[in-house]
XYZ file of C-alpha atoms in Angstrom:
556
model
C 18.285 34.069 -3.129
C 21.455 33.927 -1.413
C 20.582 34.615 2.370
C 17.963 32.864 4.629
C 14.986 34.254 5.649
C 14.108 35.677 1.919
C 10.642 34.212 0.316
C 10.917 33.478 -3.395
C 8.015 32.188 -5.229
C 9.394 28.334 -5.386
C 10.209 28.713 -1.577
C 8.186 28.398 1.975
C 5.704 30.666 2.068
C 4.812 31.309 6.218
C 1.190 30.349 6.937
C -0.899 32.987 9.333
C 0.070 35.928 7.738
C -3.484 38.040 6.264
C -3.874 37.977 2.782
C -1.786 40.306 0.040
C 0.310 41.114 2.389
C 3.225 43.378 1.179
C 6.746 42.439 1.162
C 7.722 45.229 3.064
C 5.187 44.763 5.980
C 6.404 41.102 5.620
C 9.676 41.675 6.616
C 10.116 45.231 8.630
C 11.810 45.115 11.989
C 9.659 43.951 14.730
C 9.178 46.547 17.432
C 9.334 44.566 20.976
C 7.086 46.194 23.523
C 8.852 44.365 26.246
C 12.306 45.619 25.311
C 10.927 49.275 24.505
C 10.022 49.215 28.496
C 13.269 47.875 29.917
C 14.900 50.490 27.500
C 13.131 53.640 29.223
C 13.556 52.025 32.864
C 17.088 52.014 32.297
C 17.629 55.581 30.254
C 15.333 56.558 33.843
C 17.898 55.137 35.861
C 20.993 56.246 34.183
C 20.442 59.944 34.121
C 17.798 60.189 37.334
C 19.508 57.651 39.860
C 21.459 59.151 42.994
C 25.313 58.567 42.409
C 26.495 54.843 43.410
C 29.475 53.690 44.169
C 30.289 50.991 41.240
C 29.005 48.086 42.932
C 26.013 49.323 44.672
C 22.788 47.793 43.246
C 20.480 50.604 41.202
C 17.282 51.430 43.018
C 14.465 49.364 42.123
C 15.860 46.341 40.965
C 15.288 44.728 43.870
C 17.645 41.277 44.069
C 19.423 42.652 41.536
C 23.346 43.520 42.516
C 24.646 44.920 38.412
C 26.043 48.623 38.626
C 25.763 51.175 35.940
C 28.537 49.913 33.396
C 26.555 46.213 33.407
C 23.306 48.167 32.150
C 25.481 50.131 29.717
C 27.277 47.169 28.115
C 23.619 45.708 27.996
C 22.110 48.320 26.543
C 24.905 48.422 23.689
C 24.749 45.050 22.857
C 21.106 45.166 22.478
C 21.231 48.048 20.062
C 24.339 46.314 17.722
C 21.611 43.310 17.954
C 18.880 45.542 16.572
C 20.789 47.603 13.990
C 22.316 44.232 12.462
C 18.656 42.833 12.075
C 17.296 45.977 10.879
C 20.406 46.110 8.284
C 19.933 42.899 7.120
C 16.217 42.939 6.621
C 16.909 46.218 4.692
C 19.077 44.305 2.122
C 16.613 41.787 2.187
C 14.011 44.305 1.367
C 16.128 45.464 -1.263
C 16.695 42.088 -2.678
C 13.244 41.178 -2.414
C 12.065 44.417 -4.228
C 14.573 43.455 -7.326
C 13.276 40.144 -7.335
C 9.554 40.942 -7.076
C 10.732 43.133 -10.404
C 12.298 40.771 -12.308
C 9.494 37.790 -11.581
C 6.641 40.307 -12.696
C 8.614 41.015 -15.959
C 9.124 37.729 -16.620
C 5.007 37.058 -15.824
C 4.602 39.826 -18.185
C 6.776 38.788 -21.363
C 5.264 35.101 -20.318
C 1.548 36.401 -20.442
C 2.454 38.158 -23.879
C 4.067 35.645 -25.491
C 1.018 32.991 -24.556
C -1.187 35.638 -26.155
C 0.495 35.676 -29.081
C 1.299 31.982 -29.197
C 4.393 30.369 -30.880
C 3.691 29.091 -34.092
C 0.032 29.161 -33.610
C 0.327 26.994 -30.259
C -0.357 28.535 -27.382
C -1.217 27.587 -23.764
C -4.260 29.847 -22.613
C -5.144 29.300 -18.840
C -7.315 31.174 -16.767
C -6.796 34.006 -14.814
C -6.886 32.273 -12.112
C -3.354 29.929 -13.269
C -2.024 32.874 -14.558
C -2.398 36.207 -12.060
C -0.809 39.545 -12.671
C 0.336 39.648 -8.806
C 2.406 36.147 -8.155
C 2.371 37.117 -4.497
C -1.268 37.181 -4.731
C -1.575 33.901 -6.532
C 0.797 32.588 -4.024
C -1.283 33.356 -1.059
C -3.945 32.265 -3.010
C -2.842 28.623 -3.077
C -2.394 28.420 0.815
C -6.372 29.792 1.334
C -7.455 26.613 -1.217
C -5.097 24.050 0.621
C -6.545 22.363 3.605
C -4.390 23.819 6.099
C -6.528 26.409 7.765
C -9.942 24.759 7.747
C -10.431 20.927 6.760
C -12.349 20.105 3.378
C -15.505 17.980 3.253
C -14.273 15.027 1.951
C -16.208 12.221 0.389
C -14.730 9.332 1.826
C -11.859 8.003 3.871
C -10.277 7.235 0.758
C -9.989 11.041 0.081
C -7.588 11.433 2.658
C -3.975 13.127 1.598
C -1.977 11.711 4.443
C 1.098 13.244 5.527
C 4.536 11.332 6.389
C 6.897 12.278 9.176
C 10.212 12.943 9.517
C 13.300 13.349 11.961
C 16.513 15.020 11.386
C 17.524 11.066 10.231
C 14.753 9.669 9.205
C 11.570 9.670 6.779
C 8.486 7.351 7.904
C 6.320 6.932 4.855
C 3.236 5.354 4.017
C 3.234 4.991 0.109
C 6.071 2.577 -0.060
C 6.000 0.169 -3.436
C 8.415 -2.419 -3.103
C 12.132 -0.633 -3.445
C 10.904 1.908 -0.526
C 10.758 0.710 3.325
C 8.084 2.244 6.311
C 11.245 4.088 7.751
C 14.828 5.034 5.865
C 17.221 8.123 4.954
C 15.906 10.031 1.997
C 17.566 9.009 -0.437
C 16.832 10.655 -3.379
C 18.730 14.535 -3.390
C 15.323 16.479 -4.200
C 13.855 14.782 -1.218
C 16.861 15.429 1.323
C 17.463 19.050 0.367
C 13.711 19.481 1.123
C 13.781 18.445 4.154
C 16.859 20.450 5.469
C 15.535 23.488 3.458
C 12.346 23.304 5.362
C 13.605 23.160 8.737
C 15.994 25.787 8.045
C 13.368 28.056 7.054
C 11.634 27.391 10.608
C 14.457 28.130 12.460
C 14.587 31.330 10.625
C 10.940 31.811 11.478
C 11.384 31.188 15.368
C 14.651 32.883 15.986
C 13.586 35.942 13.659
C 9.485 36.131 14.067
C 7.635 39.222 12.299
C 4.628 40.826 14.831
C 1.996 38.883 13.689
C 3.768 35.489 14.960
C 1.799 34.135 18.163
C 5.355 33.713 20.288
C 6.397 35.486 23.161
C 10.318 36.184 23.937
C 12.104 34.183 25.711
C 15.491 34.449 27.252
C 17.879 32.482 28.423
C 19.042 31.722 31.660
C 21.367 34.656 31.535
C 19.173 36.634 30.339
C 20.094 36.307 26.284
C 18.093 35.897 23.426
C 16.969 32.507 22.920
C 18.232 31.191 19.595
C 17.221 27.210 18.330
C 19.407 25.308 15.991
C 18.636 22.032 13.921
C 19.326 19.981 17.354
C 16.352 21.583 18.919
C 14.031 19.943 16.120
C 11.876 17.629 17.281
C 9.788 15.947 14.364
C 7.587 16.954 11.216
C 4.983 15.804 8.729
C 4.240 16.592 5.394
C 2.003 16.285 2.211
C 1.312 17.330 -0.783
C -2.162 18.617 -3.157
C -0.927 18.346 -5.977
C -2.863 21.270 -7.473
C -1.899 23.678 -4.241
C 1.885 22.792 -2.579
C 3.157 21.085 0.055
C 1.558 21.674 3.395
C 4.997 21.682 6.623
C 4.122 21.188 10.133
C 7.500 21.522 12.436
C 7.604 20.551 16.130
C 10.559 22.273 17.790
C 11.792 22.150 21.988
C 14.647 23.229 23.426
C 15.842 20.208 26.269
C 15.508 22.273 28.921
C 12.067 23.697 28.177
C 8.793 22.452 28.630
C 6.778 24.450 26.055
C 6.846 23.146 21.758
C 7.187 25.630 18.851
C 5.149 24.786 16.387
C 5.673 26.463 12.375
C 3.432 25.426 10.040
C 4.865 26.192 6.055
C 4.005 26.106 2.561
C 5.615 25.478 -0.503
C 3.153 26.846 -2.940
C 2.832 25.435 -6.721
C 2.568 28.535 -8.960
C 0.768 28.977 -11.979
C 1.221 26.764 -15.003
C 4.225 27.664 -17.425
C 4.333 26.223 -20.815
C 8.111 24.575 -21.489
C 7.717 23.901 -25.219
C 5.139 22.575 -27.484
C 5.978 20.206 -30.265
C 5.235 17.345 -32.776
C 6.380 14.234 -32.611
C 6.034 12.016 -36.072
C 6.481 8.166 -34.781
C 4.783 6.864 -38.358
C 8.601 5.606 -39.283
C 9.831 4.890 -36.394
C 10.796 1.091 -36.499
C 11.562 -0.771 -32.870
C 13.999 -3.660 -32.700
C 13.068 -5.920 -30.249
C 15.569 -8.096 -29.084
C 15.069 -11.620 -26.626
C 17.840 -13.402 -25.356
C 16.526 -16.607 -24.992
C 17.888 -20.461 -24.136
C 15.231 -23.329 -24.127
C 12.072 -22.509 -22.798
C 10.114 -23.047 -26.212
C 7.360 -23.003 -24.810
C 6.539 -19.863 -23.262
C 8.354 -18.449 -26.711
C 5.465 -19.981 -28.378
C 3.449 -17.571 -26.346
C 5.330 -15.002 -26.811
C 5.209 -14.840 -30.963
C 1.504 -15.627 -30.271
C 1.385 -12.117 -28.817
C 3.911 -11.054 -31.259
C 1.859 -11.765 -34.070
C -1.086 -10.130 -32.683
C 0.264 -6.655 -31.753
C 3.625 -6.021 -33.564
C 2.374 -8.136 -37.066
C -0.926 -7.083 -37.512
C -1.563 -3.813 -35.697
C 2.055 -1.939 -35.441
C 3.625 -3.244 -38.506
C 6.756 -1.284 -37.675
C 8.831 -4.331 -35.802
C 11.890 -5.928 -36.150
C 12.587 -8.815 -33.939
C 16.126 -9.981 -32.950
C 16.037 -13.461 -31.259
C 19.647 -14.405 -29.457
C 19.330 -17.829 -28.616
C 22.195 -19.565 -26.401
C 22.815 -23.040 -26.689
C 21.762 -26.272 -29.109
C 19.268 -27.542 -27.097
C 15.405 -26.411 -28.576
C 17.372 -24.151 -31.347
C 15.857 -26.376 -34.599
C 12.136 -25.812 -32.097
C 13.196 -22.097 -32.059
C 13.764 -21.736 -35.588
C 10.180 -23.699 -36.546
C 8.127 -21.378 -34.559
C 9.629 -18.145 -36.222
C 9.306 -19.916 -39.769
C 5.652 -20.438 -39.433
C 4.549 -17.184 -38.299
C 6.889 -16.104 -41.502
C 4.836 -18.040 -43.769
C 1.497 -17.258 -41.925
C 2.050 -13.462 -41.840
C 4.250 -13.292 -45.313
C 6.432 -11.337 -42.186
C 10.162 -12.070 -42.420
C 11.278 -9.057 -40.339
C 13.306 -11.109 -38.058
C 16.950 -12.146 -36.976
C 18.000 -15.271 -35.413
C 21.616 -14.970 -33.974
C 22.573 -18.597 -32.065
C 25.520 -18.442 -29.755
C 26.958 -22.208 -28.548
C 27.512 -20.670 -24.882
C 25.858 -21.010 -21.913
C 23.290 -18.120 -21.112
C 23.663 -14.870 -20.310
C 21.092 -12.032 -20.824
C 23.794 -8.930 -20.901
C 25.752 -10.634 -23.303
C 22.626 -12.024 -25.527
C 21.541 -8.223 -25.445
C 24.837 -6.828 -26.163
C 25.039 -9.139 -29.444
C 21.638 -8.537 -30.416
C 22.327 -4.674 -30.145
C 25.483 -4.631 -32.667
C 23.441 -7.479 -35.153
C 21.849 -4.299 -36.426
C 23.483 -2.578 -39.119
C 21.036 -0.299 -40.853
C 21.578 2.921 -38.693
C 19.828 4.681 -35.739
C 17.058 2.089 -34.422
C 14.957 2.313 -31.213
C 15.427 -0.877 -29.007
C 12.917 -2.790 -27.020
C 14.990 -4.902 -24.430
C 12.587 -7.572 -24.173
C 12.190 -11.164 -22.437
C 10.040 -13.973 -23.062
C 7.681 -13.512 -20.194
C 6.329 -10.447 -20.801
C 3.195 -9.168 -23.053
C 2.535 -6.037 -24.372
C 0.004 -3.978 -26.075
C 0.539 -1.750 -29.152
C 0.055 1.492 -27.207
C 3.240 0.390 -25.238
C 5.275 -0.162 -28.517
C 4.003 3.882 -29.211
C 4.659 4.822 -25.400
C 8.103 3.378 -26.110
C 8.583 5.613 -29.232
C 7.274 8.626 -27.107
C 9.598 8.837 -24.651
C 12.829 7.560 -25.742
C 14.890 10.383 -27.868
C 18.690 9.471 -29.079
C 21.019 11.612 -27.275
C 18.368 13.194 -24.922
C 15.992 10.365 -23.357
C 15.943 6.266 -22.730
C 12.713 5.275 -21.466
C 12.392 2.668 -18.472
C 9.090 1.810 -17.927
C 7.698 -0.182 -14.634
C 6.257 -3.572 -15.449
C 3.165 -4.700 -14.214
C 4.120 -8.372 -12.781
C 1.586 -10.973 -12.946
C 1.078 -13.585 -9.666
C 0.848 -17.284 -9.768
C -2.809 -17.875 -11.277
C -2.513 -21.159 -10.005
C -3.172 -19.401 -6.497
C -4.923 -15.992 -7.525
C -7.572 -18.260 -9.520
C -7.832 -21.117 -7.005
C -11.368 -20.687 -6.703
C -11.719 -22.191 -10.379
C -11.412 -25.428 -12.090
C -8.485 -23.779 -14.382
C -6.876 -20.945 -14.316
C -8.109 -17.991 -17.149
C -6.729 -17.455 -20.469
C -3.531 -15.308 -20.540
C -5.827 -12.028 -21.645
C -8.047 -12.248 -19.371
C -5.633 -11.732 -16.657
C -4.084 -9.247 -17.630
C -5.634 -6.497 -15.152
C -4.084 -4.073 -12.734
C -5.555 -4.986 -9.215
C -3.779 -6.156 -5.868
C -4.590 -9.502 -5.952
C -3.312 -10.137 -9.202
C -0.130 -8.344 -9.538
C 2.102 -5.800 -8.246
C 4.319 -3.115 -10.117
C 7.858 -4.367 -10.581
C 9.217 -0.923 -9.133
C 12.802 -2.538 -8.414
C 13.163 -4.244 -12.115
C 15.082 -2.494 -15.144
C 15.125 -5.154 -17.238
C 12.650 -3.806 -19.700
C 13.979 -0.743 -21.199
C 13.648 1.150 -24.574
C 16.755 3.048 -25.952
C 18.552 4.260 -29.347
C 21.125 1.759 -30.389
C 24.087 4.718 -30.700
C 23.288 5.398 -26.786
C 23.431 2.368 -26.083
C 26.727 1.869 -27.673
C 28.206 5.223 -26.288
C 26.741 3.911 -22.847
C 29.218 0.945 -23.248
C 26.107 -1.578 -23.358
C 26.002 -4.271 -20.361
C 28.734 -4.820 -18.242
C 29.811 -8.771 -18.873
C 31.773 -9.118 -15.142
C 28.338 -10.163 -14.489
C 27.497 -13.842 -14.135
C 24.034 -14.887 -13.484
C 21.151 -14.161 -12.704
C 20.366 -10.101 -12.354
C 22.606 -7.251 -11.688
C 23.365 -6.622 -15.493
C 20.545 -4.465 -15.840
C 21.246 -2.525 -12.769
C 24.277 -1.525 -13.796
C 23.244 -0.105 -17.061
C 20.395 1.532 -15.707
C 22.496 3.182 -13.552
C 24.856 4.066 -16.231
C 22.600 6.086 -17.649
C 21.556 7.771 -14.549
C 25.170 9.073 -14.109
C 25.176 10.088 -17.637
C 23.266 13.648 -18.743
C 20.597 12.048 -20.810
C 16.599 11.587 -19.067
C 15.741 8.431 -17.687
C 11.534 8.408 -18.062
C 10.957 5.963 -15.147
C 6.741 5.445 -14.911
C 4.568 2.772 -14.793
C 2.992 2.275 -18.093
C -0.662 -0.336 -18.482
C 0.538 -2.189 -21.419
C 3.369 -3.820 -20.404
C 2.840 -7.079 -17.821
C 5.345 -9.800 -16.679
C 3.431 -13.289 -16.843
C 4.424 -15.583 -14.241
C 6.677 -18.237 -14.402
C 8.076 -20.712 -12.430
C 11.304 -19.192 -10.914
C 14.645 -21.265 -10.084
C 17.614 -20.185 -8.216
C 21.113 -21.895 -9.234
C 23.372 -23.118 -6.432
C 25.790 -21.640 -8.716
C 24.790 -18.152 -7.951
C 26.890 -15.855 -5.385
C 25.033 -15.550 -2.300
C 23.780 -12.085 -2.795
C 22.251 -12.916 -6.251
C 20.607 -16.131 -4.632
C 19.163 -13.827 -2.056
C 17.721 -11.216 -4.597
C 16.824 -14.399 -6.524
C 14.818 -16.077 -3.591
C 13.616 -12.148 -2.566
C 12.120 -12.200 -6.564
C 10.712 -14.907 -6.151
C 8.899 -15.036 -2.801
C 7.441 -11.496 -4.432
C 6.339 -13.198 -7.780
C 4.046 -15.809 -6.064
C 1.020 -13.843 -4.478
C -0.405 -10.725 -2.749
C 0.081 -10.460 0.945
C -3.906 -11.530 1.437
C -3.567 -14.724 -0.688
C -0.134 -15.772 0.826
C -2.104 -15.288 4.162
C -5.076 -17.611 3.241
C -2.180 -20.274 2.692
C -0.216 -19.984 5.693
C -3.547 -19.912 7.658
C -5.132 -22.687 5.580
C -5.406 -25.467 7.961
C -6.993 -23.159 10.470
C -9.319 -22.157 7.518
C -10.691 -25.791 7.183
C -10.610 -26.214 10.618
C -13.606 -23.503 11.043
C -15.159 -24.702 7.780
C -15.484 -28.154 9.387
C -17.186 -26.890 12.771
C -19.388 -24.490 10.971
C -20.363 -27.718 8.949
C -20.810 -30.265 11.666
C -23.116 -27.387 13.647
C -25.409 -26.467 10.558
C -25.731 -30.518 10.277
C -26.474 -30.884 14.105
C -29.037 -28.038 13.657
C -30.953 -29.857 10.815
C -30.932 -32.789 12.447
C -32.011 -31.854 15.249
């Protein structure tokens, strides 16, 4: 809706206001008792007052020293104020009422067409997701959200916190590790929220219906007070994310001691079916392609997995191996033969470039080996370990021309210090859980990505300025986000980085051996178990005295 102070479905909805409450009532011109009193004192004085000369003061206003033509002008402006707020809440009635139409004619061709269903698939909710009256479903939400009256909640844990804002600033608490306690939104969903939201209080202050518990205030001169975005103070929000997003605003004027508070809500409405559909993945065959140089070793571990999960439970694989460098190529080549032979799988493609490494380039090559048509990539390195379900996760959600699928990695920590407390660390499958201690979601890595090969190669692939270690996956992730296809960005369970020891060339620039040491510092433990080292002499410290007493005591 094109002016402020409308209420659409997806909007704001004002909290307060009693239940299936009418559009019309919502918005009609509030009638101000105060001014409907000054307006028949001064009608009383114009025609009934003795005649003045121009500048004596009007009997009782007493301080007072206006003449007739003051009250007059006031008078007149008030009523051009009036008549321009009842005019435009008329055409917002208007608009409103046309709205309301079209919405309930849409609900209505919606409703029919679920009870019909399209090709025998249907979505059926209750009628409780899917009301006749939206308005009514609308207000609906707000009495289930905990805004009014608190909900019995089982736990601390079952909290729904809010996080605050400022005109500048968001302070949140759910922060993963690309997010900080306090920045600018940066995300354009999240800003436009935010300024949307304190718009819509403003309106609500400046512009209040009767049942808003405000008095008027004027200005020094006697004007109508009007606040602006300056005059906002701070604000918090959360979301249920069955109900909408709860607002509380905090508003002062400098010179003022008294707050105005707005509380809003963004309800969620009912549930709308987008499209239903099958997806056949039975031949759908996922290159996966490693750069690699050296490291033999943790490749050994890798086709151990390999075997496992693509081999003998997907069976639907094609591996591309680009190794860089002489050095552990023959070792290379060995390992892939005798999983050949052992698994009569053969599958594979071994491309060996006599260069020193670099990932975007090894991917790049390993990309344009395949010449059999449209293929779904698995960007892959040697480090990580993943399930089958991934592999079908990965199928799911990337779509040529539509959809490339970046999924968050769960990252494994040292087990060396997460499993101090035993003789040897674990095997590799046993540690593969999802708990604080032992890992932490990757949230600023791209590396990992699934993606047609023709995107890919209208993308322009990796961008080979870049030396080193990371960046090249940053820039085609963000390639992609300035491009019109989906980027599925989620955290998925079977895909974990295992740890590795991590080494930072002196040859790097100094902001890639910053995000290099930055990597690494988060790759070695959780905050608790990096604690327990830096304290660990004051650990052994108490350990001793608690010893040496309980010895005393038995002595003794």
């Amino acid at each position: 809706m094109g002016e402020r102070g409308t209420s659409s479905p997806g909007g704001p909805v004002r909290v307060g206001s009693p239940h299936g409450q009418t559009l019309r009532s919502r918005l009609r011109v509030r009638k101000s008792c105060g001014f409907s009193e000054r307006l028949i004192l001064f009608l009383y004085l114009l025609e009934c007052a003795p005649q003045t000369d121009g500048n004596a003061s009007l009997p009782g206003i007493i301080g007072e020293n206006y003449g007739k033509e003051y009250y007059q002008a006031l008078l007149q402006e008030q009523e051009e104020h009036y008549q321009t707020r009842a005019t435009s809440l008329k055409r917002q009635i208007a608009q409103l009422k046309q709205e309301l139409q079209e919405m309930s004619e849409k609900m209505r061709s919606l409703q029919e067409r679920k009870n019909v269903g399209a090709n025998g698939i249907s979505y059926q909710g209750n009628k409780e997701q899917a009301p006749s009256d939206l308005l009514e479903f609308l207000h609906s939400q707000i009495d289930k959200a905990e805004v009014s009256i608190g909900a019995k909640l089982p736990s601390e844990y079952g909290v729904i916190p809010f996080e605050s804002f400022t005109l500048m600033k968001v302070f949140q608490l759910e922060m993963g590790l690309t997010r900080h306690p306090e920045e600018k939104p940066v995300r354009k969903d999240k800003r436009d929220e935010l300024v949307e939201v304190i718009e819509a209080g403003l309106e609500v202050i400046n512009n209040p219906d009767e049942d808003d518990e405000q008095e008027d205030e004027d200005g020094p001169l006697g004007e109508k007070l009007i606040f602006n975005e300056n005059d906002f103070i701070e604000g918090y929000y959360r979301t249920e994310k069955d109900k909408g997003t709860q607002y509380e605003l905090f508003f002062k004027k400098a010179d003022l001691m008294e707050y105005r508070h707005v509380t809003l809500f963004r309800p969620f409405g009912p549930l709308m079916k987008v499209k239903s559909e099958m997806i056949d993945i039975t031949r759908s065959i996922i290159n996966i392609i490693v750069p690699l140089a050296e490291r033999t070793e943790a490749f050994a571990q890798f086709m151990q997995n390999f075997r496992d999960v693509c081999i003998h439970q997907d069976k639907r694989i094609h591996l591309t191996v680009v190794y860089f460098g002489k050095e552990g190529l023959s070792k290379v080549k060995s390992i892939l033969e005798s999983v050949a032979s052992e698994s009569n799988f053969h599958n594979y493609t071994l491309v060996s470039l006599n260069e020193e490494f670099n990932r975007g380039r090894g991917l790049n090559v390993g990309a344009r080996a395949w010449d059999k048509g449209e293929v779904l990539m698995f960007f892959c390195d040697v480090d990580i370990y993943f399930s089958a379900e991934f592999l079908n996760s990965c199928r799911l959600n990337a779509e040529p021309g539509k959809k490339v699928f970046y999924p968050v990695v769960f990252s494994l920590y040292n087990p060396a210090i997460v499993y101090a407390n035993l003789d040897v660390p674990p095997p590799v499958e046993q540690q593969l859980v999802h708990k604080k201690d032992s890992g932490f979601w990757r949230d600023f890595g791209f590396g990992m990505t699934c993606q047609y090969q023709s995107d890919f190669l209208t993308i322009g692939g990796f961008d080979m300025e870049v030396k080193g270690w990371g960046g090249e996956d940053v820039h085609l992730y963000r390639k992609y986000l300035h491009s019109d296809l989906i980027v599925i960005r989620t955290p998925v369970p079977g895909l974990f980085h295992l740890w590795h020891e991590k080494r930072c060339a002196d040859e790097l620039t100094p902001e890639q051996y910053r995000m290099c040491i930055q990597s690494k510092a988060m790759n070695e433990a959780s905050h608790s178990h990096l604690g327990m080292l830096v304290f660990r002499e004051e650990i052994e410290t108490h350990l001793h005295k608690q010893a040496y007493r309980t010895n005393s005591e038995a002595v003794g």
